[in-house]
Amino acid sequence: MDILFLGTGSAWRLPEYSCGCMICKKMNELDEERTRTSIQITTSRRILIDPGPDLLTHMNRYHMELPDLVLITHEHGDHCLGLDELLVFKRALKRNDWTPIPVYATEITWRIVEERFGYLIGSLVEKRLCQSGVTISVGDTEIIPFKTFHGPTAKGAVGYVIRQMNDDSVHCKSLIYTSDFAEIETVIPQMYGADVLVIQSHWLNEPVENRPFHMSLQTALSFVEKWKPTKEIFLVHISGGDQVLGDPQNNTVKKIQPKEPMKDPMSNAVYSVPLCQEDWDVLVKKISIDYSIPCRMTVPRDGDIFSI
Ligand SMILES: [Zn+2]
Ligand SMILES: [Zn+2]
């Protein structure tokens, strides 16, 4: 199973347009960028999760090929607005050589996606409904959606467990993709002991009021503890929304006050909010030790590839 991180940022990309906060400034200085979070998983099938508004950029950067299927986690723009870009794959083929790409989402999510992209159904994409807890089998791959809570504007939100089965049909390589969420509504047995967990670290610290219904690294650790992934934890959907000590931009809408900032459990010192990739690398390594994380935990860069 190959995992390609197409994008690792939140809905507004990082650095954000016109933002002068310390995180955006530092990233601009270092020429760092996180496009909207999206991922490609390759088993015997090429699976694209969340074709967001940066899809064309991702296609160009990573020389992407036609996906065998697409999974949409929820209807927010940063997770589905790139659907139109897939049309170039059809345009490059002879008239009768095209088969619409199966696109999976829940019925509630499809209702919204169809209002915007209904004209693509039947010609570019094939509308496929998925249901929490019901397995989709494609070749050697099983995909199991699970219901998540991401607030009232994404009522059909799901994450996906993806399992690539071995020839014995018992053992597998497995990955949990949570996407945007604040709570898990349906836990499925396949979530325990997966090889890989891809989870939001929208903020480092859980905010006083989690209104956009996202996941902080601070809270994500409780899911790590419950599900016990065995090989890799990847933190994505990085937003730059944490307040940074001394940042004059801390009073902007983007910045959210922490409830009780994360601390080193031994010294009780509050962790510094990371500004750039190197800061994330150092901090996440330290948190992994301080909180006895059972496997490697990292913040991938856009374009990082991992194989399990
Ligand atoms: Zn999002
Ligand atoms: Zn969202």
mmCIF file of C-alpha atoms and ligand atoms in Angstrom:
data_model
loop_
_atom_site.group_PDB
_atom_site.id
_atom_site.type_symbol
_atom_site.label_atom_id
_atom_site.label_comp_id
_atom_site.label_asym_id
_atom_site.label_seq_id
_atom_site.Cartn_x
_atom_site.Cartn_y
_atom_site.Cartn_z
ATOM 1 C CA MET A 1 0.000 0.000 0.000
ATOM 2 C CA ASP A 2 1.451 3.357 -1.052
ATOM 3 C CA ILE A 3 0.263 6.590 0.531
ATOM 4 C CA LEU A 4 0.860 9.892 -1.241
ATOM 5 C CA PHE A 5 0.080 13.052 0.714
ATOM 6 C CA LEU A 6 -1.156 15.387 -2.005
ATOM 7 C CA GLY A 7 -1.953 18.186 0.433
ATOM 8 C CA THR A 8 -1.629 18.572 4.206
ATOM 9 C CA GLY A 9 -3.172 21.980 4.975
ATOM 10 C CA SER A 10 -6.614 23.156 6.053
ATOM 11 C CA ALA A 11 -9.421 24.769 4.046
ATOM 12 C CA TRP A 12 -7.570 28.039 3.380
ATOM 13 C CA ARG A 13 -4.157 26.552 2.557
ATOM 14 C CA LEU A 14 -1.031 27.593 4.469
ATOM 15 C CA PRO A 15 0.375 30.206 4.431
ATOM 16 C CA GLU A 16 -3.001 31.930 4.166
ATOM 17 C CA TYR A 17 -3.524 34.694 1.633
ATOM 18 C CA SER A 18 -2.884 38.138 3.155
ATOM 19 C CA CYS A 19 -2.270 36.739 6.638
ATOM 20 C CA GLY A 20 0.571 38.320 8.620
ATOM 21 C CA CYS A 21 0.513 35.959 11.608
ATOM 22 C CA MET A 22 3.808 34.544 12.833
ATOM 23 C CA ILE A 23 3.070 31.111 11.351
ATOM 24 C CA CYS A 24 2.252 32.444 7.851
ATOM 25 C CA LYS A 25 5.198 34.851 7.982
ATOM 26 C CA LYS A 26 7.647 32.096 8.896
ATOM 27 C CA MET A 27 6.264 29.756 6.227
ATOM 28 C CA ASN A 28 6.506 32.522 3.620
ATOM 29 C CA GLU A 29 10.123 33.177 4.624
ATOM 30 C CA LEU A 30 10.959 29.496 4.243
ATOM 31 C CA ASP A 31 8.870 29.094 1.087
ATOM 32 C CA GLU A 32 6.838 26.359 2.762
ATOM 33 C CA GLU A 33 3.338 25.514 1.631
ATOM 34 C CA ARG A 34 0.509 23.198 2.637
ATOM 35 C CA THR A 35 -2.227 22.829 0.044
ATOM 36 C CA ARG A 36 -5.693 21.573 0.979
ATOM 37 C CA THR A 37 -5.567 18.105 2.554
ATOM 38 C CA SER A 38 -6.034 15.258 0.115
ATOM 39 C CA ILE A 39 -4.467 11.815 -0.198
ATOM 40 C CA GLN A 40 -3.926 9.119 -2.818
ATOM 41 C CA ILE A 41 -3.724 5.506 -1.725
ATOM 42 C CA THR A 42 -2.508 2.845 -4.100
ATOM 43 C CA THR A 43 -3.312 -0.811 -3.544
ATOM 44 C CA SER A 44 -4.255 -2.875 -6.585
ATOM 45 C CA ARG A 45 -6.487 0.175 -7.149
ATOM 46 C CA ARG A 46 -5.656 3.876 -7.262
ATOM 47 C CA ILE A 47 -7.883 5.581 -4.689
ATOM 48 C CA LEU A 48 -8.191 9.355 -4.464
ATOM 49 C CA ILE A 49 -9.654 10.702 -1.222
ATOM 50 C CA ASP A 50 -11.142 14.209 -1.217
ATOM 51 C CA PRO A 51 -10.552 15.900 -4.599
ATOM 52 C CA GLY A 52 -10.240 19.429 -3.214
ATOM 53 C CA PRO A 53 -9.682 22.787 -4.925
ATOM 54 C CA ASP A 54 -5.945 22.057 -5.323
ATOM 55 C CA LEU A 55 -6.478 18.895 -7.360
ATOM 56 C CA LEU A 56 -5.130 20.353 -10.606
ATOM 57 C CA THR A 57 -1.997 21.545 -8.769
ATOM 58 C CA HIS A 58 -1.634 18.053 -7.291
ATOM 59 C CA MET A 59 -2.106 16.411 -10.706
ATOM 60 C CA ASN A 60 0.621 18.599 -12.196
ATOM 61 C CA ARG A 61 3.048 18.258 -9.286
ATOM 62 C CA TYR A 62 2.775 14.529 -8.771
ATOM 63 C CA HIS A 63 1.991 13.437 -12.346
ATOM 64 C CA MET A 64 -1.166 11.773 -11.118
ATOM 65 C CA GLU A 65 -2.911 9.187 -13.233
ATOM 66 C CA LEU A 66 -6.621 8.494 -13.571
ATOM 67 C CA PRO A 67 -7.956 7.244 -10.216
ATOM 68 C CA ASP A 68 -9.897 3.960 -10.193
ATOM 69 C CA LEU A 69 -12.225 5.404 -7.607
ATOM 70 C CA VAL A 70 -12.768 8.524 -5.550
ATOM 71 C CA LEU A 71 -13.890 8.749 -1.929
ATOM 72 C CA ILE A 72 -15.403 11.963 -0.579
ATOM 73 C CA THR A 73 -15.487 12.347 3.192
ATOM 74 C CA HIS A 74 -17.865 15.324 3.310
ATOM 75 C CA GLU A 75 -19.243 18.190 1.276
ATOM 76 C CA HIS A 76 -17.072 21.098 2.434
ATOM 77 C CA GLY A 77 -15.382 22.886 -0.461
ATOM 78 C CA ASP A 78 -11.846 21.962 0.554
ATOM 79 C CA HIS A 79 -12.785 18.280 0.167
ATOM 80 C CA CYS A 80 -14.697 18.128 -3.108
ATOM 81 C CA LEU A 81 -14.382 21.287 -5.219
ATOM 82 C CA GLY A 82 -11.796 19.715 -7.539
ATOM 83 C CA LEU A 83 -14.168 17.109 -9.029
ATOM 84 C CA ASP A 84 -14.340 19.041 -12.302
ATOM 85 C CA GLU A 85 -10.570 18.729 -12.780
ATOM 86 C CA LEU A 86 -10.904 14.999 -13.381
ATOM 87 C CA LEU A 87 -12.495 15.814 -16.741
ATOM 88 C CA VAL A 88 -9.062 16.177 -18.368
ATOM 89 C CA PHE A 89 -8.576 12.409 -18.100
ATOM 90 C CA LYS A 90 -11.716 11.875 -20.179
ATOM 91 C CA ARG A 91 -10.850 14.596 -22.680
ATOM 92 C CA ALA A 92 -7.545 12.872 -23.486
ATOM 93 C CA LEU A 93 -9.245 9.596 -24.495
ATOM 94 C CA LYS A 94 -11.060 8.505 -27.648
ATOM 95 C CA ARG A 95 -14.822 8.940 -27.476
ATOM 96 C CA ASN A 96 -15.773 5.358 -26.641
ATOM 97 C CA ASP A 97 -12.891 4.572 -24.314
ATOM 98 C CA TRP A 98 -14.227 6.297 -21.235
ATOM 99 C CA THR A 99 -15.914 4.706 -18.241
ATOM 100 C CA PRO A 100 -17.183 7.098 -15.542
ATOM 101 C CA ILE A 101 -15.135 7.117 -12.320
ATOM 102 C CA PRO A 102 -16.994 5.659 -9.322
ATOM 103 C CA VAL A 103 -17.266 8.361 -6.664
ATOM 104 C CA TYR A 104 -18.362 7.290 -3.192
ATOM 105 C CA ALA A 105 -19.954 9.462 -0.517
ATOM 106 C CA THR A 106 -22.850 9.061 1.908
ATOM 107 C CA GLU A 107 -26.377 9.909 0.783
ATOM 108 C CA ILE A 108 -26.394 13.153 2.802
ATOM 109 C CA THR A 109 -23.039 14.251 1.380
ATOM 110 C CA TRP A 110 -24.085 13.330 -2.172
ATOM 111 C CA ARG A 111 -27.221 15.494 -1.795
ATOM 112 C CA ILE A 112 -25.019 18.592 -1.475
ATOM 113 C CA VAL A 113 -22.329 17.484 -3.923
ATOM 114 C CA GLU A 114 -25.002 16.692 -6.529
ATOM 115 C CA GLU A 115 -26.514 20.177 -6.258
ATOM 116 C CA ARG A 116 -23.176 21.557 -7.418
ATOM 117 C CA PHE A 117 -21.814 18.791 -9.625
ATOM 118 C CA GLY A 118 -24.951 17.012 -10.837
ATOM 119 C CA TYR A 119 -23.935 17.674 -14.464
ATOM 120 C CA LEU A 120 -20.908 15.389 -14.020
ATOM 121 C CA ILE A 121 -22.966 12.358 -12.981
ATOM 122 C CA GLY A 122 -23.186 9.724 -15.692
ATOM 123 C CA SER A 123 -20.696 11.485 -17.951
ATOM 124 C CA LEU A 124 -17.586 11.960 -15.811
ATOM 125 C CA VAL A 125 -18.448 10.237 -12.550
ATOM 126 C CA GLU A 126 -20.687 7.445 -11.395
ATOM 127 C CA LYS A 127 -22.589 8.286 -8.249
ATOM 128 C CA ARG A 128 -22.073 5.557 -5.636
ATOM 129 C CA LEU A 129 -23.595 5.702 -2.170
ATOM 130 C CA CYS A 130 -21.722 4.400 0.811
ATOM 131 C CA GLN A 131 -22.951 3.671 4.281
ATOM 132 C CA SER A 132 -21.239 3.687 7.638
ATOM 133 C CA GLY A 133 -20.101 0.179 8.568
ATOM 134 C CA VAL A 134 -20.883 -1.346 5.157
ATOM 135 C CA THR A 135 -17.797 -2.669 3.341
ATOM 136 C CA ILE A 136 -17.058 -1.747 -0.261
ATOM 137 C CA SER A 137 -14.890 -4.441 -1.911
ATOM 138 C CA VAL A 138 -12.743 -3.611 -4.919
ATOM 139 C CA GLY A 139 -10.194 -6.253 -5.964
ATOM 140 C CA ASP A 140 -7.883 -6.925 -3.012
ATOM 141 C CA THR A 141 -9.101 -3.801 -1.202
ATOM 142 C CA GLU A 142 -11.842 -3.300 1.360
ATOM 143 C CA ILE A 143 -13.113 0.172 2.172
ATOM 144 C CA ILE A 144 -15.217 0.636 5.277
ATOM 145 C CA PRO A 145 -16.793 4.060 5.899
ATOM 146 C CA PHE A 146 -17.386 5.110 9.504
ATOM 147 C CA LYS A 147 -19.624 7.961 10.643
ATOM 148 C CA THR A 148 -17.907 10.982 12.142
ATOM 149 C CA PHE A 149 -19.186 14.167 13.739
ATOM 150 C CA HIS A 150 -18.054 17.332 11.948
ATOM 151 C CA GLY A 151 -20.883 19.657 12.921
ATOM 152 C CA PRO A 152 -24.253 20.619 11.425
ATOM 153 C CA THR A 153 -22.857 21.691 8.042
ATOM 154 C CA ALA A 154 -21.411 18.249 7.292
ATOM 155 C CA LYS A 155 -24.063 15.844 8.545
ATOM 156 C CA GLY A 156 -23.039 13.028 6.216
ATOM 157 C CA ALA A 157 -19.341 13.120 7.144
ATOM 158 C CA VAL A 158 -17.458 9.836 7.238
ATOM 159 C CA GLY A 159 -13.913 8.610 7.549
ATOM 160 C CA TYR A 160 -12.674 5.482 5.786
ATOM 161 C CA VAL A 161 -10.766 2.394 6.880
ATOM 162 C CA ILE A 162 -8.882 0.985 3.897
ATOM 163 C CA ARG A 163 -7.594 -2.587 4.046
ATOM 164 C CA GLN A 164 -5.483 -4.295 1.441
ATOM 165 C CA MET A 165 -6.031 -8.001 1.962
ATOM 166 C CA ASN A 166 -3.235 -10.560 1.641
ATOM 167 C CA ASP A 167 -3.723 -13.681 -0.466
ATOM 168 C CA ASP A 168 -4.865 -15.591 2.652
ATOM 169 C CA SER A 169 -7.814 -13.098 2.973
ATOM 170 C CA VAL A 170 -7.174 -12.939 6.729
ATOM 171 C CA HIS A 171 -4.183 -10.621 7.101
ATOM 172 C CA CYS A 172 -4.077 -7.178 5.621
ATOM 173 C CA LYS A 173 -2.411 -3.793 5.501
ATOM 174 C CA SER A 174 -4.748 -1.206 6.933
ATOM 175 C CA LEU A 175 -5.139 2.535 7.189
ATOM 176 C CA ILE A 176 -7.631 4.780 8.983
ATOM 177 C CA TYR A 177 -8.420 8.109 7.343
ATOM 178 C CA THR A 178 -10.488 10.262 9.691
ATOM 179 C CA SER A 179 -10.692 13.510 7.685
ATOM 180 C CA ASP A 180 -12.334 16.521 9.435
ATOM 181 C CA PHE A 181 -14.027 15.551 12.681
ATOM 182 C CA ALA A 182 -14.550 16.468 16.306
ATOM 183 C CA GLU A 183 -16.003 13.127 17.446
ATOM 184 C CA ILE A 184 -16.437 9.602 16.124
ATOM 185 C CA GLU A 185 -20.075 8.517 15.949
ATOM 186 C CA THR A 186 -19.570 4.922 14.836
ATOM 187 C CA VAL A 187 -16.578 2.915 15.940
ATOM 188 C CA ILE A 188 -15.930 -0.172 13.836
ATOM 189 C CA PRO A 189 -13.728 -3.089 14.945
ATOM 190 C CA GLN A 190 -11.315 -2.565 12.032
ATOM 191 C CA MET A 191 -10.186 0.712 13.622
ATOM 192 C CA TYR A 192 -8.260 -1.073 16.349
ATOM 193 C CA GLY A 193 -4.622 -1.936 15.655
ATOM 194 C CA ALA A 194 -4.504 -0.529 12.114
ATOM 195 C CA ASP A 195 -1.043 -0.101 10.580
ATOM 196 C CA VAL A 196 -1.556 3.572 9.788
ATOM 197 C CA LEU A 197 -3.686 6.338 11.248
ATOM 198 C CA VAL A 198 -4.095 9.582 9.292
ATOM 199 C CA ILE A 199 -5.713 12.076 11.667
ATOM 200 C CA GLN A 200 -6.309 15.822 11.833
ATOM 201 C CA SER A 201 -4.051 18.079 13.820
ATOM 202 C CA HIS A 202 -6.014 21.174 12.849
ATOM 203 C CA TRP A 203 -4.623 22.811 15.978
ATOM 204 C CA LEU A 204 -1.958 21.771 18.438
ATOM 205 C CA ASN A 205 -4.118 22.737 21.418
ATOM 206 C CA GLU A 206 -7.804 22.003 21.891
ATOM 207 C CA PRO A 207 -9.545 25.410 21.683
ATOM 208 C CA VAL A 208 -11.810 26.914 24.312
ATOM 209 C CA GLU A 209 -14.689 26.515 21.878
ATOM 210 C CA ASN A 210 -14.357 23.990 19.074
ATOM 211 C CA ARG A 211 -16.871 25.624 16.757
ATOM 212 C CA PRO A 212 -15.619 24.573 13.372
ATOM 213 C CA PHE A 213 -15.680 20.991 14.804
ATOM 214 C CA HIS A 214 -12.129 19.933 14.050
ATOM 215 C CA MET A 215 -9.535 17.814 15.809
ATOM 216 C CA SER A 216 -6.534 19.108 17.741
ATOM 217 C CA LEU A 217 -3.395 17.060 18.294
ATOM 218 C CA GLN A 218 -4.114 17.327 22.010
ATOM 219 C CA THR A 219 -7.445 15.522 21.615
ATOM 220 C CA ALA A 220 -6.205 13.237 18.809
ATOM 221 C CA LEU A 221 -3.901 11.567 21.331
ATOM 222 C CA SER A 222 -6.925 10.012 23.046
ATOM 223 C CA PHE A 223 -7.895 8.329 19.750
ATOM 224 C CA VAL A 224 -4.319 7.114 19.345
ATOM 225 C CA GLU A 225 -4.541 5.621 22.813
ATOM 226 C CA LYS A 226 -7.853 3.903 22.024
ATOM 227 C CA TRP A 227 -7.105 2.597 18.534
ATOM 228 C CA LYS A 228 -3.400 1.789 19.014
ATOM 229 C CA PRO A 229 -2.090 2.079 15.462
ATOM 230 C CA THR A 230 0.986 -0.080 15.034
ATOM 231 C CA LYS A 231 3.249 1.534 12.415
ATOM 232 C CA GLU A 232 2.654 5.199 11.547
ATOM 233 C CA ILE A 233 0.546 8.147 12.641
ATOM 234 C CA PHE A 234 0.306 11.042 10.199
ATOM 235 C CA LEU A 235 -1.026 14.423 11.299
ATOM 236 C CA VAL A 236 -2.715 16.475 8.565
ATOM 237 C CA HIS A 237 -5.115 19.406 7.900
ATOM 238 C CA ILE A 238 -2.723 21.801 9.651
ATOM 239 C CA SER A 239 -4.435 25.200 10.014
ATOM 240 C CA GLY A 240 -2.104 27.678 11.701
ATOM 241 C CA GLY A 241 -5.037 28.575 13.961
ATOM 242 C CA ASP A 242 -3.210 28.224 17.300
ATOM 243 C CA GLN A 243 -2.296 31.448 19.081
ATOM 244 C CA VAL A 244 1.465 31.939 19.196
ATOM 245 C CA LEU A 245 3.057 33.648 22.185
ATOM 246 C CA GLY A 246 3.720 37.325 21.337
ATOM 247 C CA ASP A 247 1.932 37.248 17.960
ATOM 248 C CA PRO A 248 0.134 40.597 17.354
ATOM 249 C CA GLN A 249 -2.305 38.662 15.129
ATOM 250 C CA ASN A 250 -3.595 36.570 18.026
ATOM 251 C CA ASN A 251 -6.808 38.632 18.058
ATOM 252 C CA THR A 252 -7.783 37.725 14.462
ATOM 253 C CA VAL A 253 -10.716 35.438 13.663
ATOM 254 C CA LYS A 254 -8.311 32.706 12.559
ATOM 255 C CA LYS A 255 -6.626 32.419 15.944
ATOM 256 C CA ILE A 256 -8.319 30.432 18.650
ATOM 257 C CA GLN A 257 -7.555 30.482 22.346
ATOM 258 C CA PRO A 258 -6.491 27.182 23.866
ATOM 259 C CA LYS A 259 -8.581 25.610 26.602
ATOM 260 C CA GLU A 260 -5.597 24.246 28.520
ATOM 261 C CA PRO A 261 -2.441 24.262 26.378
ATOM 262 C CA MET A 262 -0.478 21.041 25.994
ATOM 263 C CA LYS A 263 2.349 20.627 28.453
ATOM 264 C CA ASP A 264 5.381 18.485 28.918
ATOM 265 C CA PRO A 265 4.019 16.042 31.558
ATOM 266 C CA MET A 266 7.368 15.955 33.409
ATOM 267 C CA SER A 267 8.369 19.635 33.562
ATOM 268 C CA ASN A 268 4.856 21.077 33.170
ATOM 269 C CA ALA A 269 6.271 23.518 30.581
ATOM 270 C CA VAL A 270 3.793 24.563 27.882
ATOM 271 C CA TYR A 271 4.845 23.379 24.408
ATOM 272 C CA SER A 272 5.686 26.150 21.923
ATOM 273 C CA VAL A 273 3.270 26.292 19.002
ATOM 274 C CA PRO A 274 5.104 25.138 15.851
ATOM 275 C CA LEU A 275 5.565 27.735 13.094
ATOM 276 C CA CYS A 276 7.099 25.645 10.325
ATOM 277 C CA GLN A 277 7.874 22.077 9.287
ATOM 278 C CA GLU A 278 11.057 21.866 11.345
ATOM 279 C CA ASP A 279 9.185 23.040 14.460
ATOM 280 C CA TRP A 280 6.512 20.385 13.886
ATOM 281 C CA ASP A 281 9.171 17.698 13.400
ATOM 282 C CA VAL A 282 10.912 18.598 16.673
ATOM 283 C CA LEU A 283 7.713 19.013 18.678
ATOM 284 C CA VAL A 284 5.998 15.851 17.458
ATOM 285 C CA LYS A 285 9.130 13.835 18.215
ATOM 286 C CA LYS A 286 9.136 15.226 21.758
ATOM 287 C CA ILE A 287 5.398 14.623 22.273
ATOM 288 C CA SER A 288 5.860 11.048 21.009
ATOM 289 C CA ILE A 289 8.381 10.419 23.779
ATOM 290 C CA ASP A 290 6.627 12.458 26.487
ATOM 291 C CA TYR A 291 3.275 10.738 25.877
ATOM 292 C CA SER A 292 4.656 7.255 25.024
ATOM 293 C CA ILE A 293 3.090 7.140 21.559
ATOM 294 C CA PRO A 294 3.176 3.488 20.457
ATOM 295 C CA CYS A 295 4.569 4.085 16.952
ATOM 296 C CA ARG A 296 6.152 6.743 14.768
ATOM 297 C CA MET A 297 4.141 9.981 14.583
ATOM 298 C CA THR A 298 4.948 12.675 12.000
ATOM 299 C CA VAL A 299 3.536 15.675 10.196
ATOM 300 C CA PRO A 300 4.003 14.878 6.489
ATOM 301 C CA ARG A 301 4.883 17.530 3.921
ATOM 302 C CA ASP A 302 2.889 17.915 0.719
ATOM 303 C CA GLY A 303 4.234 15.308 -1.687
ATOM 304 C CA ASP A 304 5.547 12.867 0.939
ATOM 305 C CA ILE A 305 5.126 9.200 0.018
ATOM 306 C CA PHE A 306 5.043 6.252 2.413
ATOM 307 C CA SER A 307 4.763 2.567 1.737
ATOM 308 C CA ILE A 308 3.579 -0.104 4.131
HETATM 309 ZN ZN ZN B 1 -11.409 20.422 5.725
HETATM 310 ZN ZN ZN B 2 -14.741 20.154 6.767
#
